[in-house]
Amino acid sequence: MIEIDIWENKLEEAEAHAAYQAVMDRCVSDGRIVKAMEEKIGELREVPYVIATPNGTSALLLALMAAGVGPGDEVIVPDITFIATANAAKILGATVVVADTMEHVPVISEESVMRLLTEKTKVVLPVHINGHIACTKQLRENMHQREILVIDDACQAFLSGRKGDYAGSHADIACYSMGISKTAASGQGGFVTTSNEKLYRLMKKLKTQGLDSLFVRENYTVAGFNFKMSDILAAIGLVQLEKIDKKINHLWEVYHQYQEGLKGAEGISFIPRKEYELPWMTYILCENRDAAKLYLEKRGVVARDIGECLHRAAYLEARDEYVHSEKFERQILALPSGPDQPLEHVQKVCQYLREGSQNLWNA
C-alpha cells in the first residue's frame, strides 16, 4: 500500500472554481483565458512571445515544425531525458542522434554535440533535466554559425535560473510542460516561448492547421496541426501560476530537508546543483539504487529510477560513447517531491534511507 507517493501537487477548490467559471462563461477553447495565461507566463519568464499548447510534447513538436525539421534532417538530443524529447523529432521523420551527458551533471555535453555534428544537423535540443541548466548559451553561439537552431526542452525547469537568465532564455525556442507532475500544473498543457518574432508568427500559424484564421480558409501555404489549448485548462493554470512563489519555496524546502536528512548516509550523494537551479524533484545518486528503491517500496514509499538511456532505443542513433550518462542511469533515484509534498514525508523517507544504508539494504 502506498503511504508516500512520488509527487504531490494539489489542485484545490480555487482551481475547480476557475474551471467551472470558464465553462459558465463559455470560454472553452483557445480564447481569452489562454491569452491571459500566455501573458502571465511572458511576465514570469521575461519573454515577449508565448504560445500555449495542449501539452509539453506538442510544444516540442510545434517548435521542431517551426524549425523545418523533416526527413533527411538530424536532431541531437541528450542521452538522459524523457523519451518524448526524441519522439517529437522522430515523428517528423528526422534522424535522432543521441549525445552523452556531462560527467557530473546529467545535461547534454557540448563536447559530445560537437563530435556528432554533420552537414545534416538541423537542430540541437538540450534538456534542462530536473532544473539543471544545460549549456544552451554556449551551444547557440556555436550553432548559429552553422545555421543550426537550438531548441530547449525546459519541461522540468520552469523558472529554474535567475531573473533575466532562466532555463530557456538563450534558446531560439524553449518548450515547457504544465502536466500534473510539473511545478505549475493545469492537468495537461504546455507552452513555447521565443524572442524571435518570425518564429513566433510561424508557430502561431502552425498551431491552427497552417491558417492565419479558422474563419478564413484559403491560401494554404504550410501544413500545420491543431495545437490549441483549452481555456478550461488555462483557467486552472492561471490559478497555479498565482501560487508559483509558494510552490518554488516549498520545492527548495523539500530539497534542503533531504540534503540535511541524508548527511552521512552510506552510498548516497547529491548531484551538484547551483543555488539558482530549481530542484523540480529531488534526485539522489545511490550506489545500490535498485536495493534502495525496493527497500522504500516495501515501506510504502514510491521512488523511481529515471529509466533507460535513450541510446538504447532501437529507433535512435547511438554514435558516441555514453560513459557519463550510463553512470546516471545506474545511480539516479527520484525521491518523493512536489510543491505540496508534506515535509513529514520527507523526514520519514530520510529515516528509511539512513536505516537501509546502515543495514546494507536488507529488506
mmCIF file of N, CA, C and O in Angstrom, residues 101-192:
data_model
loop_
_atom_site.group_PDB
_atom_site.id
_atom_site.type_symbol
_atom_site.label_atom_id
_atom_site.label_comp_id
_atom_site.label_asym_id
_atom_site.label_seq_id
_atom_site.Cartn_x
_atom_site.Cartn_y
_atom_site.Cartn_z
ATOM 1 N N THR A 101 26.104 12.870 -21.741
ATOM 2 C CA THR A 101 25.933 13.963 -20.796
ATOM 3 C C THR A 101 27.287 14.424 -20.274
ATOM 4 O O THR A 101 28.324 13.808 -20.534
ATOM 5 N N MET A 102 27.251 15.485 -19.490
ATOM 6 C CA MET A 102 28.442 15.911 -18.779
ATOM 7 C C MET A 102 28.782 14.889 -17.692
ATOM 8 O O MET A 102 27.946 14.047 -17.344
ATOM 9 N N GLU A 103 29.976 14.980 -17.159
ATOM 10 C CA GLU A 103 30.425 13.970 -16.203
ATOM 11 C C GLU A 103 29.680 14.038 -14.876
ATOM 12 O O GLU A 103 29.289 13.004 -14.326
ATOM 13 N N HIS A 104 29.468 15.238 -14.357
ATOM 14 C CA HIS A 104 28.934 15.369 -13.008
ATOM 15 C C HIS A 104 27.467 15.808 -12.960
ATOM 16 O O HIS A 104 26.845 15.738 -11.895
ATOM 17 N N VAL A 105 26.935 16.258 -14.074
ATOM 18 C CA VAL A 105 25.543 16.719 -14.140
ATOM 19 C C VAL A 105 24.897 16.094 -15.372
ATOM 20 O O VAL A 105 25.501 16.101 -16.456
ATOM 21 N N PRO A 106 23.676 15.561 -15.271
ATOM 22 C CA PRO A 106 23.081 14.816 -16.393
ATOM 23 C C PRO A 106 22.432 15.683 -17.468
ATOM 24 O O PRO A 106 21.303 15.452 -17.893
ATOM 25 N N VAL A 107 23.156 16.710 -17.925
ATOM 26 C CA VAL A 107 22.705 17.525 -19.055
ATOM 27 C C VAL A 107 23.636 17.292 -20.234
ATOM 28 O O VAL A 107 24.744 16.768 -20.075
ATOM 29 N N ILE A 108 23.208 17.685 -21.401
ATOM 30 C CA ILE A 108 23.931 17.387 -22.637
ATOM 31 C C ILE A 108 25.364 17.933 -22.589
ATOM 32 O O ILE A 108 25.629 19.021 -22.082
ATOM 33 N N SER A 109 26.274 17.145 -23.100
ATOM 34 C CA SER A 109 27.682 17.531 -23.165
ATOM 35 C C SER A 109 27.948 18.281 -24.465
ATOM 36 O O SER A 109 27.691 17.764 -25.560
ATOM 37 N N GLU A 110 28.473 19.494 -24.345
ATOM 38 C CA GLU A 110 28.806 20.283 -25.537
ATOM 39 C C GLU A 110 29.856 19.565 -26.381
ATOM 40 O O GLU A 110 29.783 19.565 -27.618
ATOM 41 N N GLU A 111 30.815 18.922 -25.715
ATOM 42 C CA GLU A 111 31.857 18.200 -26.447
ATOM 43 C C GLU A 111 31.254 17.048 -27.256
ATOM 44 O O GLU A 111 31.646 16.806 -28.407
ATOM 45 N N SER A 112 30.308 16.338 -26.678
ATOM 46 C CA SER A 112 29.648 15.253 -27.395
ATOM 47 C C SER A 112 28.877 15.783 -28.589
ATOM 48 O O SER A 112 28.908 15.208 -29.688
ATOM 49 N N VAL A 113 28.175 16.898 -28.400
ATOM 50 C CA VAL A 113 27.429 17.509 -29.510
ATOM 51 C C VAL A 113 28.364 17.842 -30.662
ATOM 52 O O VAL A 113 28.075 17.527 -31.833
ATOM 53 N N MET A 114 29.498 18.447 -30.354
ATOM 54 C CA MET A 114 30.432 18.854 -31.411
ATOM 55 C C MET A 114 30.964 17.637 -32.175
ATOM 56 O O MET A 114 31.184 17.711 -33.389
ATOM 57 N N ARG A 115 31.123 16.520 -31.477
ATOM 58 C CA ARG A 115 31.583 15.292 -32.153
ATOM 59 C C ARG A 115 30.511 14.753 -33.101
ATOM 60 O O ARG A 115 30.831 14.078 -34.089
ATOM 61 N N LEU A 116 29.262 14.999 -32.786
ATOM 62 C CA LEU A 116 28.149 14.377 -33.520
ATOM 63 C C LEU A 116 27.607 15.239 -34.654
ATOM 64 O O LEU A 116 26.765 14.775 -35.419
ATOM 65 N N LEU A 117 28.066 16.469 -34.757
ATOM 66 C CA LEU A 117 27.559 17.355 -35.813
ATOM 67 C C LEU A 117 27.898 16.810 -37.200
ATOM 68 O O LEU A 117 28.996 16.315 -37.441
ATOM 69 N N THR A 118 26.934 16.910 -38.104
ATOM 70 C CA THR A 118 27.160 16.592 -39.517
ATOM 71 C C THR A 118 26.502 17.683 -40.356
ATOM 72 O O THR A 118 25.837 18.583 -39.826
ATOM 73 N N GLU A 119 26.670 17.567 -41.658
ATOM 74 C CA GLU A 119 26.019 18.541 -42.544
ATOM 75 C C GLU A 119 24.500 18.402 -42.531
ATOM 76 O O GLU A 119 23.784 19.290 -43.007
ATOM 77 N N LYS A 120 23.994 17.322 -41.947
ATOM 78 C CA LYS A 120 22.545 17.106 -41.881
ATOM 79 C C LYS A 120 21.916 17.620 -40.573
ATOM 80 O O LYS A 120 20.693 17.621 -40.449
ATOM 81 N N THR A 121 22.755 18.059 -39.633
ATOM 82 C CA THR A 121 22.214 18.505 -38.341
ATOM 83 C C THR A 121 21.360 19.749 -38.535
ATOM 84 O O THR A 121 21.818 20.763 -39.050
ATOM 85 N N LYS A 122 20.121 19.670 -38.095
ATOM 86 C CA LYS A 122 19.173 20.770 -38.243
ATOM 87 C C LYS A 122 18.922 21.484 -36.915
ATOM 88 O O LYS A 122 18.765 22.704 -36.867
ATOM 89 N N VAL A 123 18.868 20.708 -35.843
ATOM 90 C CA VAL A 123 18.527 21.242 -34.518
ATOM 91 C C VAL A 123 19.350 20.519 -33.454
ATOM 92 O O VAL A 123 19.551 19.303 -33.537
ATOM 93 N N VAL A 124 19.808 21.265 -32.459
ATOM 94 C CA VAL A 124 20.333 20.678 -31.230
ATOM 95 C C VAL A 124 19.304 20.963 -30.144
ATOM 96 O O VAL A 124 18.819 22.086 -30.007
ATOM 97 N N LEU A 125 18.982 19.929 -29.362
ATOM 98 C CA LEU A 125 17.866 20.020 -28.428
ATOM 99 C C LEU A 125 18.336 19.699 -26.996
ATOM 100 O O LEU A 125 18.170 18.581 -26.507
ATOM 101 N N PRO A 126 18.925 20.677 -26.308
ATOM 102 C CA PRO A 126 19.323 20.442 -24.911
ATOM 103 C C PRO A 126 18.099 20.279 -24.015
ATOM 104 O O PRO A 126 17.016 20.794 -24.319
ATOM 105 N N VAL A 127 18.284 19.574 -22.908
ATOM 106 C CA VAL A 127 17.216 19.390 -21.914
ATOM 107 C C VAL A 127 17.723 19.885 -20.560
ATOM 108 O O VAL A 127 18.782 19.460 -20.098
ATOM 109 N N HIS A 128 16.955 20.770 -19.935
ATOM 110 C CA HIS A 128 17.290 21.251 -18.591
ATOM 111 C C HIS A 128 16.688 20.258 -17.596
ATOM 112 O O HIS A 128 15.705 20.541 -16.914
ATOM 113 N N ILE A 129 17.295 19.084 -17.522
ATOM 114 C CA ILE A 129 16.742 17.979 -16.746
ATOM 115 C C ILE A 129 16.682 18.350 -15.263
ATOM 116 O O ILE A 129 17.660 18.809 -14.686
ATOM 117 N N ASN A 130 15.505 18.182 -14.681
ATOM 118 C CA ASN A 130 15.305 18.430 -13.256
ATOM 119 C C ASN A 130 15.852 19.784 -12.803
ATOM 120 O O ASN A 130 16.422 19.909 -11.718
ATOM 121 N N GLY A 131 15.677 20.797 -13.648
ATOM 122 C CA GLY A 131 16.084 22.149 -13.278
ATOM 123 C C GLY A 131 17.541 22.485 -13.471
ATOM 124 O O GLY A 131 17.939 23.650 -13.332
ATOM 125 N N HIS A 132 18.380 21.494 -13.817
ATOM 126 C CA HIS A 132 19.791 21.779 -14.085
ATOM 127 C C HIS A 132 19.904 22.546 -15.405
ATOM 128 O O HIS A 132 19.351 22.127 -16.424
ATOM 129 N N ILE A 133 20.635 23.637 -15.400
ATOM 130 C CA ILE A 133 20.742 24.482 -16.591
ATOM 131 C C ILE A 133 21.758 23.884 -17.556
ATOM 132 O O ILE A 133 22.938 23.718 -17.221
ATOM 133 N N ALA A 134 21.287 23.547 -18.756
ATOM 134 C CA ALA A 134 22.160 22.994 -19.794
ATOM 135 C C ALA A 134 22.969 24.113 -20.456
ATOM 136 O O ALA A 134 22.716 25.309 -20.248
ATOM 137 N N CYS A 135 23.914 23.713 -21.295
ATOM 138 C CA CYS A 135 24.858 24.664 -21.896
ATOM 139 C C CYS A 135 24.291 25.306 -23.163
ATOM 140 O O CYS A 135 24.989 25.460 -24.173
ATOM 141 N N THR A 136 23.041 25.729 -23.110
ATOM 142 C CA THR A 136 22.373 26.297 -24.291
ATOM 143 C C THR A 136 23.082 27.536 -24.816
ATOM 144 O O THR A 136 23.231 27.716 -26.028
ATOM 145 N N LYS A 137 23.501 28.403 -23.919
ATOM 146 C CA LYS A 137 24.127 29.661 -24.345
ATOM 147 C C LYS A 137 25.366 29.393 -25.199
ATOM 148 O O LYS A 137 25.527 29.977 -26.276
ATOM 149 N N GLN A 138 26.231 28.510 -24.710
ATOM 150 C CA GLN A 138 27.444 28.185 -25.465
ATOM 151 C C GLN A 138 27.116 27.486 -26.777
ATOM 152 O O GLN A 138 27.718 27.771 -27.827
ATOM 153 N N LEU A 139 26.152 26.570 -26.729
ATOM 154 C CA LEU A 139 25.770 25.843 -27.934
ATOM 155 C C LEU A 139 25.208 26.794 -28.996
ATOM 156 O O LEU A 139 25.528 26.671 -30.178
ATOM 157 N N ARG A 140 24.384 27.716 -28.565
ATOM 158 C CA ARG A 140 23.760 28.614 -29.546
ATOM 159 C C ARG A 140 24.807 29.465 -30.264
ATOM 160 O O ARG A 140 24.701 29.724 -31.463
ATOM 161 N N GLU A 141 25.817 29.895 -29.528
ATOM 162 C CA GLU A 141 26.888 30.684 -30.165
ATOM 163 C C GLU A 141 27.577 29.864 -31.252
ATOM 164 O O GLU A 141 27.900 30.380 -32.333
ATOM 165 N N ASN A 142 27.797 28.579 -30.979
ATOM 166 C CA ASN A 142 28.432 27.701 -31.964
ATOM 167 C C ASN A 142 27.494 27.322 -33.097
ATOM 168 O O ASN A 142 27.882 27.284 -34.269
ATOM 169 N N MET A 143 26.249 27.023 -32.765
ATOM 170 C CA MET A 143 25.307 26.504 -33.767
ATOM 171 C C MET A 143 24.860 27.562 -34.767
ATOM 172 O O MET A 143 24.639 27.254 -35.940
ATOM 173 N N HIS A 144 24.712 28.790 -34.339
ATOM 174 C CA HIS A 144 24.231 29.819 -35.260
ATOM 175 C C HIS A 144 25.217 30.089 -36.386
ATOM 176 O O HIS A 144 24.815 30.486 -37.479
ATOM 177 N N GLN A 145 26.495 29.872 -36.121
ATOM 178 C CA GLN A 145 27.487 29.993 -37.196
ATOM 179 C C GLN A 145 27.259 28.935 -38.271
ATOM 180 O O GLN A 145 27.654 29.101 -39.416
ATOM 181 N N ARG A 146 26.596 27.847 -37.888
ATOM 182 C CA ARG A 146 26.340 26.735 -38.802
ATOM 183 C C ARG A 146 24.877 26.700 -39.269
ATOM 184 O O ARG A 146 24.452 25.740 -39.904
ATOM 185 N N GLU A 147 24.108 27.739 -38.896
ATOM 186 C CA GLU A 147 22.683 27.836 -39.242
ATOM 187 C C GLU A 147 21.884 26.657 -38.680
ATOM 188 O O GLU A 147 21.002 26.107 -39.326
ATOM 189 N N ILE A 148 22.244 26.267 -37.465
ATOM 190 C CA ILE A 148 21.543 25.208 -36.736
ATOM 191 C C ILE A 148 20.786 25.861 -35.585
ATOM 192 O O ILE A 148 21.369 26.645 -34.822
ATOM 193 N N LEU A 149 19.507 25.550 -35.434
ATOM 194 C CA LEU A 149 18.727 26.116 -34.339
ATOM 195 C C LEU A 149 18.935 25.319 -33.057
ATOM 196 O O LEU A 149 19.190 24.115 -33.085
ATOM 197 N N VAL A 150 18.808 26.019 -31.935
ATOM 198 C CA VAL A 150 18.852 25.385 -30.617
ATOM 199 C C VAL A 150 17.471 25.526 -29.989
ATOM 200 O O VAL A 150 16.981 26.640 -29.775
ATOM 201 N N ILE A 151 16.847 24.391 -29.724
ATOM 202 C CA ILE A 151 15.520 24.354 -29.105
ATOM 203 C C ILE A 151 15.663 23.692 -27.743
ATOM 204 O O ILE A 151 16.151 22.574 -27.635
ATOM 205 N N ASP A 152 15.244 24.388 -26.697
ATOM 206 C CA ASP A 152 15.365 23.856 -25.340
ATOM 207 C C ASP A 152 14.131 23.061 -24.947
ATOM 208 O O ASP A 152 12.992 23.511 -25.157
ATOM 209 N N ASP A 153 14.362 21.893 -24.344
ATOM 210 C CA ASP A 153 13.319 21.189 -23.611
ATOM 211 C C ASP A 153 13.486 21.602 -22.153
ATOM 212 O O ASP A 153 14.370 21.113 -21.453
ATOM 213 N N ALA A 154 12.619 22.523 -21.725
ATOM 214 C CA ALA A 154 12.661 23.029 -20.350
ATOM 215 C C ALA A 154 11.430 22.570 -19.575
ATOM 216 O O ALA A 154 10.999 23.234 -18.630
ATOM 217 N N CYS A 155 10.888 21.419 -19.970
ATOM 218 C CA CYS A 155 9.653 20.930 -19.351
ATOM 219 C C CYS A 155 9.806 20.671 -17.857
ATOM 220 O O CYS A 155 8.826 20.735 -17.112
ATOM 221 N N GLN A 156 11.032 20.377 -17.417
ATOM 222 C CA GLN A 156 11.281 20.151 -15.990
ATOM 223 C C GLN A 156 11.977 21.348 -15.340
ATOM 224 O O GLN A 156 12.558 21.205 -14.261
ATOM 225 N N ALA A 157 11.887 22.514 -15.973
ATOM 226 C CA ALA A 157 12.725 23.621 -15.489
ATOM 227 C C ALA A 157 12.045 24.975 -15.572
ATOM 228 O O ALA A 157 12.716 25.997 -15.719
ATOM 229 N N PHE A 158 10.722 25.020 -15.445
ATOM 230 C CA PHE A 158 10.043 26.312 -15.475
ATOM 231 C C PHE A 158 10.511 27.174 -14.298
ATOM 232 O O PHE A 158 10.442 26.764 -13.141
ATOM 233 N N LEU A 159 11.030 28.361 -14.630
ATOM 234 C CA LEU A 159 11.545 29.341 -13.669
ATOM 235 C C LEU A 159 12.773 28.854 -12.899
ATOM 236 O O LEU A 159 13.121 29.408 -11.854
ATOM 237 N N SER A 160 13.447 27.832 -13.412
ATOM 238 C CA SER A 160 14.768 27.498 -12.885
ATOM 239 C C SER A 160 15.760 28.496 -13.468
ATOM 240 O O SER A 160 15.718 28.808 -14.658
ATOM 241 N N GLY A 161 16.631 28.994 -12.636
ATOM 242 C CA GLY A 161 17.576 30.017 -13.075
ATOM 243 C C GLY A 161 17.441 31.245 -12.207
ATOM 244 O O GLY A 161 17.098 31.175 -11.039
ATOM 245 N N ARG A 162 17.688 32.405 -12.787
ATOM 246 C CA ARG A 162 17.575 33.658 -12.039
ATOM 247 C C ARG A 162 17.054 34.737 -12.958
ATOM 248 O O ARG A 162 17.016 34.573 -14.174
ATOM 249 N N LYS A 163 16.616 35.825 -12.379
ATOM 250 C CA LYS A 163 15.972 36.897 -13.126
ATOM 251 C C LYS A 163 16.828 37.304 -14.323
ATOM 252 O O LYS A 163 18.015 37.577 -14.192
ATOM 253 N N GLY A 164 16.220 37.293 -15.492
ATOM 254 C CA GLY A 164 16.918 37.645 -16.716
ATOM 255 C C GLY A 164 17.707 36.516 -17.342
ATOM 256 O O GLY A 164 18.269 36.668 -18.426
ATOM 257 N N ASP A 165 17.754 35.368 -16.654
ATOM 258 C CA ASP A 165 18.565 34.254 -17.164
ATOM 259 C C ASP A 165 17.961 32.921 -16.722
ATOM 260 O O ASP A 165 18.589 32.126 -16.044
ATOM 261 N N TYR A 166 16.708 32.693 -17.140
ATOM 262 C CA TYR A 166 16.014 31.453 -16.792
ATOM 263 C C TYR A 166 16.322 30.350 -17.803
ATOM 264 O O TYR A 166 16.773 30.626 -18.927
ATOM 265 N N ALA A 167 16.055 29.117 -17.402
ATOM 266 C CA ALA A 167 16.153 27.996 -18.339
ATOM 267 C C ALA A 167 15.276 28.305 -19.551
ATOM 268 O O ALA A 167 14.092 28.591 -19.415
ATOM 269 N N GLY A 168 15.852 28.252 -20.721
ATOM 270 C CA GLY A 168 15.134 28.575 -21.946
ATOM 271 C C GLY A 168 15.430 29.957 -22.491
ATOM 272 O O GLY A 168 15.099 30.256 -23.641
ATOM 273 N N SER A 169 16.091 30.806 -21.694
ATOM 274 C CA SER A 169 16.326 32.193 -22.116
ATOM 275 C C SER A 169 17.218 32.312 -23.342
ATOM 276 O O SER A 169 17.089 33.271 -24.115
ATOM 277 N N HIS A 170 18.131 31.373 -23.521
ATOM 278 C CA HIS A 170 19.128 31.507 -24.597
ATOM 279 C C HIS A 170 18.796 30.672 -25.835
ATOM 280 O O HIS A 170 19.546 30.709 -26.814
ATOM 281 N N ALA A 171 17.702 29.951 -25.804
ATOM 282 C CA ALA A 171 17.333 29.109 -26.949
ATOM 283 C C ALA A 171 16.582 29.918 -27.994
ATOM 284 O O ALA A 171 15.988 30.956 -27.700
ATOM 285 N N ASP A 172 16.592 29.416 -29.218
ATOM 286 C CA ASP A 172 15.746 30.024 -30.253
ATOM 287 C C ASP A 172 14.271 29.843 -29.893
ATOM 288 O O ASP A 172 13.469 30.766 -30.035
ATOM 289 N N ILE A 173 13.938 28.656 -29.398
ATOM 290 C CA ILE A 173 12.602 28.357 -28.879
ATOM 291 C C ILE A 173 12.795 27.479 -27.645
ATOM 292 O O ILE A 173 13.648 26.593 -27.642
ATOM 293 N N ALA A 174 12.004 27.731 -26.606
ATOM 294 C CA ALA A 174 12.026 26.882 -25.412
ATOM 295 C C ALA A 174 10.646 26.274 -25.210
ATOM 296 O O ALA A 174 9.626 26.912 -25.478
ATOM 297 N N CYS A 175 10.622 25.030 -24.748
ATOM 298 C CA CYS A 175 9.383 24.263 -24.606
ATOM 299 C C CYS A 175 9.183 23.859 -23.152
ATOM 300 O O CYS A 175 10.122 23.426 -22.483
ATOM 301 N N TYR A 176 7.924 23.966 -22.688
ATOM 302 C CA TYR A 176 7.601 23.709 -21.284
ATOM 303 C C TYR A 176 6.347 22.855 -21.181
ATOM 304 O O TYR A 176 5.520 22.818 -22.100
ATOM 305 N N SER A 177 6.199 22.212 -20.021
ATOM 306 C CA SER A 177 5.026 21.386 -19.738
ATOM 307 C C SER A 177 4.265 21.943 -18.542
ATOM 308 O O SER A 177 4.860 22.500 -17.616
ATOM 309 N N MET A 178 2.941 21.774 -18.575
ATOM 310 C CA MET A 178 2.097 22.077 -17.423
ATOM 311 C C MET A 178 1.314 20.829 -17.020
ATOM 312 O O MET A 178 0.191 20.909 -16.528
ATOM 313 N N GLY A 179 1.920 19.653 -17.252
ATOM 314 C CA GLY A 179 1.304 18.404 -16.835
ATOM 315 C C GLY A 179 1.169 18.352 -15.325
ATOM 316 O O GLY A 179 1.774 19.149 -14.594
ATOM 317 N N ILE A 180 0.400 17.394 -14.838
ATOM 318 C CA ILE A 180 0.097 17.339 -13.410
ATOM 319 C C ILE A 180 1.350 17.144 -12.568
ATOM 320 O O ILE A 180 1.383 17.502 -11.381
ATOM 321 N N SER A 181 2.406 16.603 -13.149
ATOM 322 C CA SER A 181 3.638 16.375 -12.389
ATOM 323 C C SER A 181 4.615 17.543 -12.479
ATOM 324 O O SER A 181 5.775 17.398 -12.111
ATOM 325 N N LYS A 182 4.155 18.687 -12.941
ATOM 326 C CA LYS A 182 5.050 19.843 -13.048
ATOM 327 C C LYS A 182 4.752 20.871 -11.959
ATOM 328 O O LYS A 182 3.730 20.808 -11.280
ATOM 329 N N THR A 183 5.639 21.848 -11.817
ATOM 330 C CA THR A 183 5.535 22.813 -10.729
ATOM 331 C C THR A 183 4.238 23.608 -10.807
ATOM 332 O O THR A 183 3.539 23.798 -9.814
ATOM 333 N N ALA A 184 3.908 24.102 -11.990
ATOM 334 C CA ALA A 184 2.625 24.768 -12.240
ATOM 335 C C ALA A 184 1.832 23.870 -13.172
ATOM 336 O O ALA A 184 2.183 23.711 -14.342
ATOM 337 N N ALA A 185 0.784 23.251 -12.657
ATOM 338 C CA ALA A 185 0.080 22.193 -13.390
ATOM 339 C C ALA A 185 -1.325 22.630 -13.779
ATOM 340 O O ALA A 185 -2.051 23.227 -12.984
ATOM 341 N N SER A 186 -1.694 22.315 -15.019
ATOM 342 C CA SER A 186 -3.081 22.529 -15.443
ATOM 343 C C SER A 186 -3.757 21.194 -15.749
ATOM 344 O O SER A 186 -4.840 21.170 -16.312
ATOM 345 N N GLY A 187 -3.129 20.100 -15.355
ATOM 346 C CA GLY A 187 -3.618 18.753 -15.658
ATOM 347 C C GLY A 187 -2.926 18.231 -16.892
ATOM 348 O O GLY A 187 -2.157 17.278 -16.852
ATOM 349 N N GLN A 188 -3.206 18.839 -18.010
ATOM 350 C CA GLN A 188 -2.425 18.731 -19.237
ATOM 351 C C GLN A 188 -2.174 20.160 -19.695
ATOM 352 O O GLN A 188 -2.863 21.084 -19.287
ATOM 353 N N GLY A 189 -1.204 20.336 -20.553
ATOM 354 C CA GLY A 189 -0.911 21.681 -21.043
ATOM 355 C C GLY A 189 0.579 21.882 -21.198
ATOM 356 O O GLY A 189 1.396 21.130 -20.654
ATOM 357 N N GLY A 190 0.932 22.899 -21.946
ATOM 358 C CA GLY A 190 2.324 23.257 -22.146
ATOM 359 C C GLY A 190 2.390 24.586 -22.869
ATOM 360 O O GLY A 190 1.366 25.235 -23.110
ATOM 361 N N PHE A 191 3.596 24.993 -23.220
ATOM 362 C CA PHE A 191 3.739 26.242 -23.964
ATOM 363 C C PHE A 191 5.146 26.338 -24.541
ATOM 364 O O PHE A 191 6.066 25.645 -24.089
ATOM 365 N N VAL A 192 5.283 27.177 -25.555
ATOM 366 C CA VAL A 192 6.588 27.514 -26.114
ATOM 367 C C VAL A 192 6.840 28.993 -25.869
ATOM 368 O O VAL A 192 5.898 29.789 -25.791
#
